[in-house]
Short mmCIF file of C-alpha atoms and ligand atoms in Angstrom, two decimals:
data_model
loop_
_atom_site.label_atom_id
_atom_site.label_comp_id
_atom_site.label_asym_id
_atom_site.label_seq_id
_atom_site.Cartn_x
_atom_site.Cartn_y
_atom_site.Cartn_z
CA MET K 1 0.00 0.00 0.00
CA PRO K 2 1.38 3.49 -0.82
CA MET K 3 2.53 5.35 2.25
CA GLY K 4 0.52 8.34 3.40
CA SER K 5 2.28 11.12 5.29
CA SER K 6 1.25 9.77 8.72
CA ASP K 7 0.32 6.47 10.31
CA ARG K 8 -3.32 7.21 9.52
CA ILE K 9 -4.92 6.12 6.25
CA SER K 10 -4.39 8.67 3.48
CA VAL K 11 -7.45 9.35 1.33
CA GLY K 12 -6.99 10.94 -2.11
CA VAL K 13 -9.74 12.65 -4.10
CA LEU K 14 -9.29 12.99 -7.87
CA LEU K 15 -10.56 15.58 -10.32
CA GLU K 16 -13.23 14.17 -12.70
CA ARG K 17 -11.99 14.20 -16.30
CA ALA K 18 -14.93 12.51 -18.08
CA SER K 19 -16.65 14.83 -20.53
CA GLY K 20 -19.60 16.64 -18.90
CA GLU K 21 -18.83 15.32 -15.42
CA ARG K 22 -18.84 18.27 -12.99
CA ARG K 23 -19.32 16.49 -9.67
CA VAL K 24 -16.67 15.86 -7.03
CA ALA K 25 -16.70 12.76 -4.84
CA LEU K 26 -15.96 14.44 -1.50
CA ILE K 27 -16.73 18.02 -0.47
CA PRO K 28 -14.79 20.13 2.08
CA ALA K 29 -17.46 19.88 4.82
CA ASP K 30 -17.17 16.09 4.79
CA VAL K 31 -13.36 16.20 4.72
CA LYS K 32 -13.58 18.28 7.91
CA LYS K 33 -15.90 15.74 9.57
CA LEU K 34 -13.51 12.88 8.73
CA MET K 35 -10.23 14.62 9.64
CA SER K 36 -9.87 12.81 12.97
CA LYS K 37 -9.85 9.43 11.20
CA ALA K 38 -7.66 9.97 8.11
CA THR K 39 -5.53 12.45 6.21
CA PHE K 40 -6.81 13.90 2.94
CA VAL K 41 -5.04 14.92 -0.25
CA ILE K 42 -7.15 16.55 -2.95
CA GLU K 43 -6.18 16.98 -6.59
CA SER K 44 -6.02 20.68 -7.40
CA GLY K 45 -9.28 21.91 -8.95
CA ALA K 46 -11.21 18.72 -8.09
CA GLY K 47 -14.19 20.58 -6.60
CA LEU K 48 -14.17 23.71 -8.72
CA GLU K 49 -16.95 22.76 -11.17
CA ALA K 50 -19.18 21.85 -8.22
CA GLY K 51 -18.46 25.13 -6.42
CA PHE K 52 -15.72 24.04 -3.97
CA ASP K 53 -12.31 25.67 -4.50
CA ASP K 54 -8.92 24.43 -3.29
CA LYS K 55 -8.91 26.93 -0.42
CA ALA K 56 -12.12 25.41 1.02
CA TYR K 57 -10.39 22.00 1.13
CA VAL K 58 -7.27 23.50 2.75
CA ASP K 59 -9.47 25.26 5.34
CA ALA K 60 -11.07 21.87 6.06
CA GLY K 61 -7.61 20.41 6.77
CA ALA K 62 -6.73 18.74 3.45
CA ARG K 63 -3.57 19.05 1.36
CA ILE K 64 -3.76 20.04 -2.33
CA ALA K 65 -1.55 18.20 -4.82
CA ASN K 66 -1.28 17.28 -8.48
CA LEU K 67 -2.57 13.97 -9.91
CA ARG K 68 0.77 12.13 -9.65
CA GLU K 69 1.27 13.21 -6.03
CA VAL K 70 -2.28 12.27 -5.03
CA LEU K 71 -1.92 8.78 -6.52
CA ALA K 72 1.53 8.31 -4.95
CA SER K 73 0.39 9.21 -1.45
CA SER K 74 -3.11 7.71 -1.22
CA ASP K 75 -4.06 4.42 0.42
CA VAL K 76 -7.65 4.99 -0.68
CA VAL K 77 -8.43 6.84 -3.93
CA ILE K 78 -11.92 8.30 -4.34
CA LYS K 79 -13.64 9.30 -7.58
CA VAL K 80 -17.16 9.61 -8.98
CA ARG K 81 -16.52 8.03 -12.41
CA PRO K 82 -14.16 5.10 -13.05
CA PRO K 83 -10.52 6.19 -13.48
CA GLY K 84 -8.95 6.61 -16.90
CA ILE K 85 -5.68 4.87 -17.74
CA ASP K 86 -3.58 7.78 -16.36
CA GLU K 87 -5.53 7.91 -13.13
CA MET K 88 -5.09 4.33 -11.99
CA PRO K 89 -4.29 3.97 -8.28
CA LEU K 90 -0.98 2.35 -7.35
CA ALA K 91 -0.73 -1.34 -6.50
CA SER K 92 -2.38 -2.34 -3.20
CA SER K 93 -4.47 0.82 -2.98
CA ILE K 94 -8.23 0.79 -2.68
CA LEU K 95 -10.32 2.56 -5.31
CA VAL K 96 -13.80 3.81 -4.38
CA SER K 97 -15.79 4.82 -7.48
CA LEU K 98 -18.58 3.89 -9.86
CA GLY K 99 -17.71 1.38 -12.62
CA GLY K 100 -18.88 -1.87 -11.06
CA HIS K 101 -20.44 -3.07 -14.34
CA ASP K 102 -17.27 -2.47 -16.39
CA SER K 103 -15.52 -5.82 -16.88
CA GLY K 104 -12.54 -4.16 -18.64
CA LEU K 105 -11.96 -1.91 -15.63
CA ARG K 106 -12.29 -4.87 -13.30
CA GLU K 107 -9.58 -6.78 -15.16
CA SER K 108 -7.32 -3.77 -15.39
CA LEU K 109 -7.58 -3.16 -11.63
CA ARG K 110 -7.04 -6.85 -10.88
CA LYS K 111 -3.81 -6.82 -12.91
CA ARG K 112 -2.63 -3.79 -10.94
CA SER K 113 -3.61 -5.39 -7.58
CA VAL K 114 -5.99 -2.54 -6.84
CA ILE K 115 -9.06 -3.42 -4.76
CA HIS K 116 -12.21 -1.80 -6.17
CA PHE K 117 -15.07 -0.83 -3.88
CA ALA K 118 -17.51 -0.28 -6.76
CA LEU K 119 -20.30 1.93 -5.52
CA GLU K 120 -22.94 0.03 -7.52
CA ARG K 121 -22.25 -2.92 -5.20
CA VAL K 122 -23.31 -1.15 -2.00
CA PRO K 123 -26.09 -3.49 -0.80
CA ARG K 124 -29.58 -1.98 -0.84
CA THR K 125 -30.22 -2.63 2.82
CA THR K 126 -31.37 -0.28 5.56
CA ARG K 127 -27.89 -0.36 7.13
CA ALA K 128 -26.17 0.61 3.90
CA GLN K 129 -28.78 3.13 2.77
CA ALA K 130 -26.65 6.14 3.80
CA MET K 131 -23.85 4.88 1.48
CA ASP K 132 -26.09 4.31 -1.54
CA VAL K 133 -24.99 6.75 -4.26
CA LEU K 134 -27.34 5.12 -6.80
CA SER K 135 -30.34 6.25 -4.74
CA SER K 136 -29.07 9.75 -3.98
CA GLN K 137 -28.10 10.41 -7.59
CA ALA K 138 -31.32 8.83 -8.95
CA SER K 139 -33.30 11.23 -6.83
CA ILE K 140 -31.46 14.19 -8.36
CA ALA K 141 -31.83 12.73 -11.87
CA GLY K 142 -35.60 12.42 -11.31
CA TYR K 143 -35.78 16.11 -10.44
CA ALA K 144 -33.53 17.21 -13.30
CA SER K 145 -35.39 15.03 -15.83
CA VAL K 146 -38.54 17.11 -15.37
CA LEU K 147 -36.64 20.37 -15.83
CA GLU K 148 -34.87 19.06 -18.95
CA GLY K 149 -38.10 17.65 -20.38
CA ALA K 150 -40.01 20.85 -19.65
CA ARG K 151 -37.33 22.93 -21.40
CA SER K 152 -37.88 20.91 -24.58
CA LEU K 153 -41.67 21.01 -24.43
CA GLY K 154 -43.35 23.71 -26.48
CA ILE K 155 -45.96 24.15 -23.74
CA LEU K 156 -45.96 25.25 -20.11
CA LEU K 157 -46.35 22.81 -17.23
CA PRO K 158 -48.71 24.85 -15.01
CA MET K 159 -52.11 26.26 -15.75
CA LEU K 160 -51.62 29.92 -16.57
CA THR K 161 -54.14 32.68 -16.99
CA THR K 162 -53.36 35.99 -18.66
CA ALA K 163 -55.52 38.59 -20.38
CA ALA K 164 -54.85 36.59 -23.54
CA GLY K 165 -56.59 33.55 -22.15
CA THR K 166 -56.04 30.44 -20.02
CA ILE K 167 -53.60 27.62 -20.70
CA LYS K 168 -54.42 24.16 -19.38
CA PRO K 169 -51.76 22.38 -17.26
CA ALA K 170 -49.58 19.83 -19.04
CA ARG K 171 -50.18 16.11 -18.46
CA MET K 172 -47.16 14.19 -17.20
CA ILE K 173 -46.56 10.54 -16.31
CA ALA K 174 -43.65 8.75 -14.67
CA LEU K 175 -43.29 5.09 -15.70
CA GLY K 176 -41.47 3.36 -12.85
CA ALA K 177 -42.17 4.91 -9.46
CA GLY K 178 -38.98 4.05 -7.58
CA VAL K 179 -36.46 6.62 -6.34
CA ALA K 180 -36.13 8.62 -9.59
CA GLY K 181 -39.78 8.28 -10.65
CA LEU K 182 -41.18 9.50 -7.33
CA GLN K 183 -38.85 12.51 -7.38
CA ALA K 184 -39.94 13.27 -10.96
CA ILE K 185 -43.59 13.06 -9.85
CA ALA K 186 -42.97 15.40 -6.88
CA THR K 187 -41.12 17.89 -9.11
CA ALA K 188 -43.77 17.93 -11.85
CA ARG K 189 -46.47 18.42 -9.20
CA ARG K 190 -44.60 21.41 -7.75
CA LEU K 191 -44.39 22.87 -11.25
CA GLY K 192 -48.15 22.56 -11.67
CA ALA K 193 -48.54 19.68 -14.14
CA VAL K 194 -51.35 17.13 -13.90
CA VAL K 195 -49.26 14.17 -12.78
CA HIS K 196 -49.65 10.39 -13.14
CA GLY K 197 -47.50 7.46 -12.14
CA PHE K 198 -47.27 3.78 -12.97
CA ASP K 199 -45.23 0.90 -11.59
CA VAL K 200 -45.51 -2.87 -11.59
CA ARG K 201 -44.98 -3.00 -7.81
CA ALA K 202 -48.22 -2.80 -5.81
CA ASP K 203 -46.53 -0.72 -3.04
CA ALA K 204 -45.82 2.06 -5.50
CA ARG K 205 -49.50 2.98 -5.81
CA GLU K 206 -49.68 4.41 -2.29
CA GLN K 207 -46.40 6.29 -2.75
CA VAL K 208 -47.58 7.83 -6.04
CA GLU K 209 -50.91 8.84 -4.52
CA SER K 210 -49.26 10.27 -1.40
CA LEU K 211 -47.54 12.78 -3.69
CA GLY K 212 -50.91 13.90 -5.04
CA ALA K 213 -50.51 12.10 -8.38
CA LYS K 214 -52.93 9.66 -10.02
CA PHE K 215 -51.81 6.03 -10.20
CA VAL K 216 -52.56 4.40 -13.54
CA ALA K 217 -54.14 1.06 -12.64
CA LEU K 218 -54.32 -1.47 -15.47
CA ASP K 219 -56.94 -4.20 -15.93
CA GLY K 220 -56.34 -7.64 -14.43
CA ASN K 221 -52.73 -8.48 -13.58
CA ILE K 222 -51.21 -6.92 -16.70
CA GLY K 223 -49.26 -4.47 -14.58
CA ALA K 224 -48.23 -6.84 -11.78
CA GLY K 225 -44.54 -7.57 -11.43
CA GLU K 226 -43.57 -7.69 -7.78
CA GLY K 227 -40.11 -9.19 -7.31
CA ALA K 228 -37.92 -10.01 -4.34
CA GLY K 229 -36.43 -7.47 -1.92
CA GLY K 230 -38.75 -4.60 -2.86
CA TYR K 231 -37.73 -4.68 -6.53
CA ALA K 232 -39.64 -5.51 -9.68
CA ARG K 233 -39.20 -8.88 -11.42
CA GLU K 234 -38.57 -9.28 -15.12
CA GLN K 235 -41.78 -9.94 -17.10
CA SER K 236 -42.11 -12.44 -19.94
CA THR K 237 -42.01 -11.14 -23.53
CA ASP K 238 -45.75 -11.70 -23.80
CA GLN K 239 -46.47 -9.86 -20.52
CA GLN K 240 -44.31 -6.95 -21.64
CA ALA K 241 -46.18 -6.72 -24.95
CA ARG K 242 -49.56 -6.68 -23.16
CA LEU K 243 -48.26 -4.04 -20.76
CA ARG K 244 -47.07 -1.85 -23.66
CA ARG K 245 -50.50 -2.03 -25.34
CA ALA K 246 -52.32 -1.26 -22.08
CA LEU K 247 -50.04 1.70 -21.36
CA SER K 248 -50.24 3.10 -24.87
CA THR K 249 -53.78 4.47 -24.49
CA HIS K 250 -52.65 6.42 -21.40
CA LEU K 251 -49.43 7.61 -23.02
CA ALA K 252 -51.40 8.97 -25.97
CA THR K 253 -52.90 11.58 -23.60
CA MET K 254 -49.59 12.72 -22.02
CA GLN K 255 -47.25 15.53 -23.02
CA LEU K 256 -44.29 14.76 -20.75
CA VAL K 257 -43.26 11.16 -20.04
CA ILE K 258 -40.39 10.32 -17.67
CA THR K 259 -39.39 6.66 -17.86
CA THR K 260 -37.30 5.12 -15.07
CA ALA K 261 -38.25 1.42 -15.14
CA GLN K 262 -35.39 -0.94 -14.37
CA ILE K 263 -34.89 -4.51 -13.17
CA PRO K 264 -31.65 -5.02 -11.23
CA GLY K 265 -29.26 -7.20 -13.26
CA HIS K 266 -31.45 -7.22 -16.41
CA ARG K 267 -32.13 -5.11 -19.47
CA ALA K 268 -34.62 -2.33 -18.79
CA PRO K 269 -38.18 -3.32 -19.81
CA LEU K 270 -39.42 -1.95 -23.15
CA LEU K 271 -42.49 0.12 -22.30
CA ILE K 272 -42.83 2.41 -25.33
CA ASP K 273 -42.55 1.06 -28.88
CA ARG K 274 -42.96 2.78 -32.24
CA GLU K 275 -46.67 1.88 -32.25
CA THR K 276 -47.14 3.90 -29.05
CA LEU K 277 -45.00 6.77 -30.36
CA ALA K 278 -47.33 6.97 -33.35
CA LEU K 279 -50.30 7.47 -30.99
CA MET K 280 -48.66 10.26 -28.99
CA LYS K 281 -49.17 13.98 -29.63
CA PRO K 282 -46.49 15.67 -31.78
CA GLY K 283 -44.41 17.94 -29.54
CA SER K 284 -44.60 15.53 -26.60
CA VAL K 285 -41.34 14.73 -24.82
CA ILE K 286 -40.10 11.47 -23.36
CA VAL K 287 -37.09 11.57 -21.02
CA ASP K 288 -35.75 8.02 -20.73
CA LEU K 289 -33.69 7.62 -17.55
CA ALA K 290 -33.13 3.92 -18.18
CA ALA K 291 -30.89 4.45 -21.23
CA GLU K 292 -27.79 2.99 -19.56
CA THR K 293 -29.51 -0.38 -19.12
CA GLY K 294 -31.04 -0.45 -22.61
CA GLY K 295 -33.81 2.13 -22.33
CA ASN K 296 -37.59 1.96 -21.82
CA CYS K 297 -38.32 3.29 -25.30
CA GLU K 298 -37.65 1.47 -28.58
CA VAL K 299 -35.82 4.41 -30.19
CA THR K 300 -33.77 5.53 -27.16
CA ARG K 301 -30.14 6.37 -27.85
CA SER K 302 -27.94 7.42 -24.91
CA ASN K 303 -27.22 11.16 -24.79
CA GLU K 304 -29.13 11.84 -28.01
CA THR K 305 -32.58 13.20 -28.78
CA ILE K 306 -34.44 11.12 -31.36
CA THR K 307 -37.61 12.57 -32.86
CA VAL K 308 -40.27 10.20 -34.23
CA ASN K 309 -43.60 11.56 -35.55
CA GLY K 310 -42.83 14.82 -33.73
CA VAL K 311 -42.30 13.07 -30.36
CA HIS K 312 -38.88 13.86 -28.86
CA VAL K 313 -37.14 11.01 -27.03
CA MET K 314 -34.30 12.27 -24.83
CA ALA K 315 -31.89 9.95 -23.03
CA PRO K 316 -29.45 11.96 -20.89
CA THR K 317 -27.22 9.69 -18.80
CA ASN K 318 -25.59 12.26 -16.54
CA LEU K 319 -28.40 14.49 -15.34
CA ALA K 320 -27.06 14.63 -11.77
CA SER K 321 -24.00 16.45 -13.09
CA LEU K 322 -26.21 19.33 -14.28
CA VAL K 323 -26.83 20.10 -10.62
CA ALA K 324 -23.22 19.40 -9.69
CA SER K 325 -23.10 21.23 -6.39
CA ASP K 326 -26.01 19.49 -4.65
CA ALA K 327 -25.36 16.20 -6.45
CA SER K 328 -21.81 16.34 -5.02
CA ARG K 329 -23.15 17.14 -1.55
CA PHE K 330 -25.26 13.95 -1.67
CA PHE K 331 -22.53 11.84 -3.28
CA SER K 332 -20.05 13.09 -0.69
CA GLY K 333 -22.49 12.37 2.14
CA ASN K 334 -22.69 8.77 0.90
CA ILE K 335 -18.90 8.54 0.71
CA ARG K 336 -18.55 10.00 4.22
CA SER K 337 -20.91 7.30 5.54
CA LEU K 338 -18.88 4.63 3.76
CA LEU K 339 -15.55 5.98 5.06
CA THR K 340 -16.95 6.34 8.59
CA TYR K 341 -17.85 2.65 8.36
CA LEU K 342 -14.45 1.62 6.97
CA LEU K 343 -12.04 3.79 8.96
CA GLU K 344 -11.15 2.55 12.43
CA GLU K 345 -10.36 4.77 15.41
CA SER K 346 -6.89 3.18 15.49
CA GLY K 347 -6.16 4.75 12.08
CA GLY K 348 -6.58 1.47 10.19
CA LEU K 349 -9.21 0.12 7.86
CA HIS K 350 -12.09 -2.21 8.74
CA PHE K 351 -11.56 -4.91 6.12
CA ASP K 352 -13.53 -7.98 7.11
CA PRO K 353 -14.83 -9.85 4.02
CA SER K 354 -17.46 -11.57 6.20
CA ASP K 355 -19.04 -8.18 6.98
CA PRO K 356 -22.19 -7.91 4.76
CA ILE K 357 -21.32 -4.45 3.40
CA ILE K 358 -17.60 -5.04 2.89
CA GLY K 359 -18.29 -8.53 1.52
CA ALA K 360 -20.67 -7.05 -1.08
CA LEU K 361 -18.14 -4.36 -2.05
CA LEU K 362 -15.42 -6.98 -2.45
CA ALA K 363 -17.60 -9.45 -4.39
CA GLY K 364 -15.48 -11.63 -6.67
CA GLN K 365 -12.15 -9.97 -5.81
CA SER K 366 -9.07 -11.52 -4.26
CA THR K 367 -8.33 -9.92 -0.90
CA THR K 368 -4.80 -11.25 -0.47
CA SER K 369 -3.35 -7.81 -1.15
CA SER K 370 -1.88 -5.81 1.69
CA SER K 371 -4.71 -3.34 1.31
CA ALA K 372 -6.26 -4.94 4.35
CA ALA K 373 -3.35 -3.67 6.34
CA ALA K 374 -2.74 -0.38 8.12
P1 LIG N 1 -34.93 0.53 -9.92
O1 LIG N 1 -34.08 1.69 -10.37
O2 LIG N 1 -34.42 -0.84 -9.99
O3 LIG N 1 -36.30 0.60 -10.80
C1 LIG N 1 -37.07 1.77 -10.92
C2 LIG N 1 -38.54 1.41 -10.82
O4 LIG N 1 -38.93 0.74 -12.03
C3 LIG N 1 -38.91 0.46 -9.68
O5 LIG N 1 -39.86 1.09 -8.87
C4 LIG N 1 -39.48 -0.76 -10.40
O6 LIG N 1 -40.52 -1.38 -9.67
C5 LIG N 1 -39.99 -0.14 -11.68
N1 LIG N 1 -40.24 -1.09 -12.80
C6 LIG N 1 -39.54 -2.20 -13.16
N2 LIG N 1 -40.12 -2.78 -14.23
C7 LIG N 1 -41.19 -2.02 -14.58
C8 LIG N 1 -42.16 -2.11 -15.59
N3 LIG N 1 -42.17 -3.10 -16.50
N4 LIG N 1 -43.12 -1.15 -15.64
C9 LIG N 1 -43.11 -0.13 -14.75
N5 LIG N 1 -42.23 0.00 -13.74
C10 LIG N 1 -41.27 -0.94 -13.66
O7 LIG N 1 -35.47 0.74 -8.46
P2 LIG N 1 -35.20 1.87 -7.38
O8 LIG N 1 -35.85 3.13 -7.83
O9 LIG N 1 -33.76 1.96 -7.08
O10 LIG N 1 -35.94 1.30 -6.09
C11 LIG N 1 -37.01 0.39 -6.12
C12 LIG N 1 -37.50 0.20 -4.67
O11 LIG N 1 -36.43 -0.16 -3.77
C13 LIG N 1 -38.11 1.46 -4.09
O12 LIG N 1 -39.23 1.08 -3.32
C14 LIG N 1 -37.02 2.02 -3.21
O13 LIG N 1 -37.53 2.81 -2.13
C15 LIG N 1 -36.35 0.77 -2.71
N6 LIG N 1 -34.91 1.03 -2.37
C16 LIG N 1 -34.44 0.66 -1.16
C17 LIG N 1 -33.09 0.92 -0.84
C18 LIG N 1 -32.52 0.54 0.50
O14 LIG N 1 -33.24 0.02 1.32
N7 LIG N 1 -31.24 0.80 0.71
C19 LIG N 1 -32.25 1.53 -1.76
C20 LIG N 1 -32.78 1.88 -3.02
C21 LIG N 1 -34.11 1.61 -3.30
#
């Protein structure tokens, strides 16, 4: 393990270099809260795009350094996005970042003897909830999806009366009422739209209605898809086709559609096909938040807007970065919870593979490296 400047664990935070990525993984306020447990070295400019300058990190007790120095002195390297080839941590370090689904990254880190705590692997349990970046960032994406969708709509979301007349409120629906969908529903309600929600999980109905939105209930068990652990289960091809047809009559009446439906470990369900697009009003907007797992709409293409029969299908994959400051605050809060769990009072690292959270983070990796030390 690289040697930090003291006998405490040294935590390094890198600048994000991926195009469009403006978040930072750890903010100064959280560095300050963790100072008694570790030392911190921050790459110069890492927080700037999110509104946190180098001075704020120094005031919190951290040291500022360049990329090479951060990598050379960090036992634990923290990032939002997976590291590029020039940002790889040194052998025996621990990397904490997204990238858990990237098999190329996994192999590259294995060859370098770097342990990867991939943030996608944080278990979705009550105990680990405070460390769950997928949930915190999904919530922000749900909010931002409504703003992005509304910007592309040629109509207003709220009812508006002027001397020129009255405009009816827009009709919006969220397909998938989990973390992102519920936040999209709450945001569209605040903006004055007439809001609907749909999910295959029965529990979601009450949550949608508690936000003042109308739950779209389908006939029979077409819409049923309760899975294990509070998640949806994958439906058969036939069930999915029946669901698409049942939803299409509702979608034909909507102007803004936010789709968030996902099944952990599987391709996202296809909820909107070309047949449905043909029924929708020209000028309507679909924001597909499931693009990274295949998309909920047949024409979805990541980070592009595809227009079919006048219906615009957007598929932004980094909406949280648009609100980089607050997205970083949440991301950093999750990282602080994770570090609080991992860092021991003695200055070492809690590294027990039989622990349910650490075991999940280590899944499939050899732990013979000295990274368990310190
Ligand atoms: P997700 O991102 O896997 O899926 C989003 C939503 O899509 C889910 O609500 C799912 O039911 C829905 N969906 C799947 N297939 C669908 C289909 N064919 N049609 C319509 N909707 C479909 O899930 P999520 O948003 O991360 O969370 C799902 C549930 O788990 C929520 O109740 C959430 O509160 C809970 N959760 C718990 C924890 C925790 O305890 N740590 C963490 C995250 C989420």
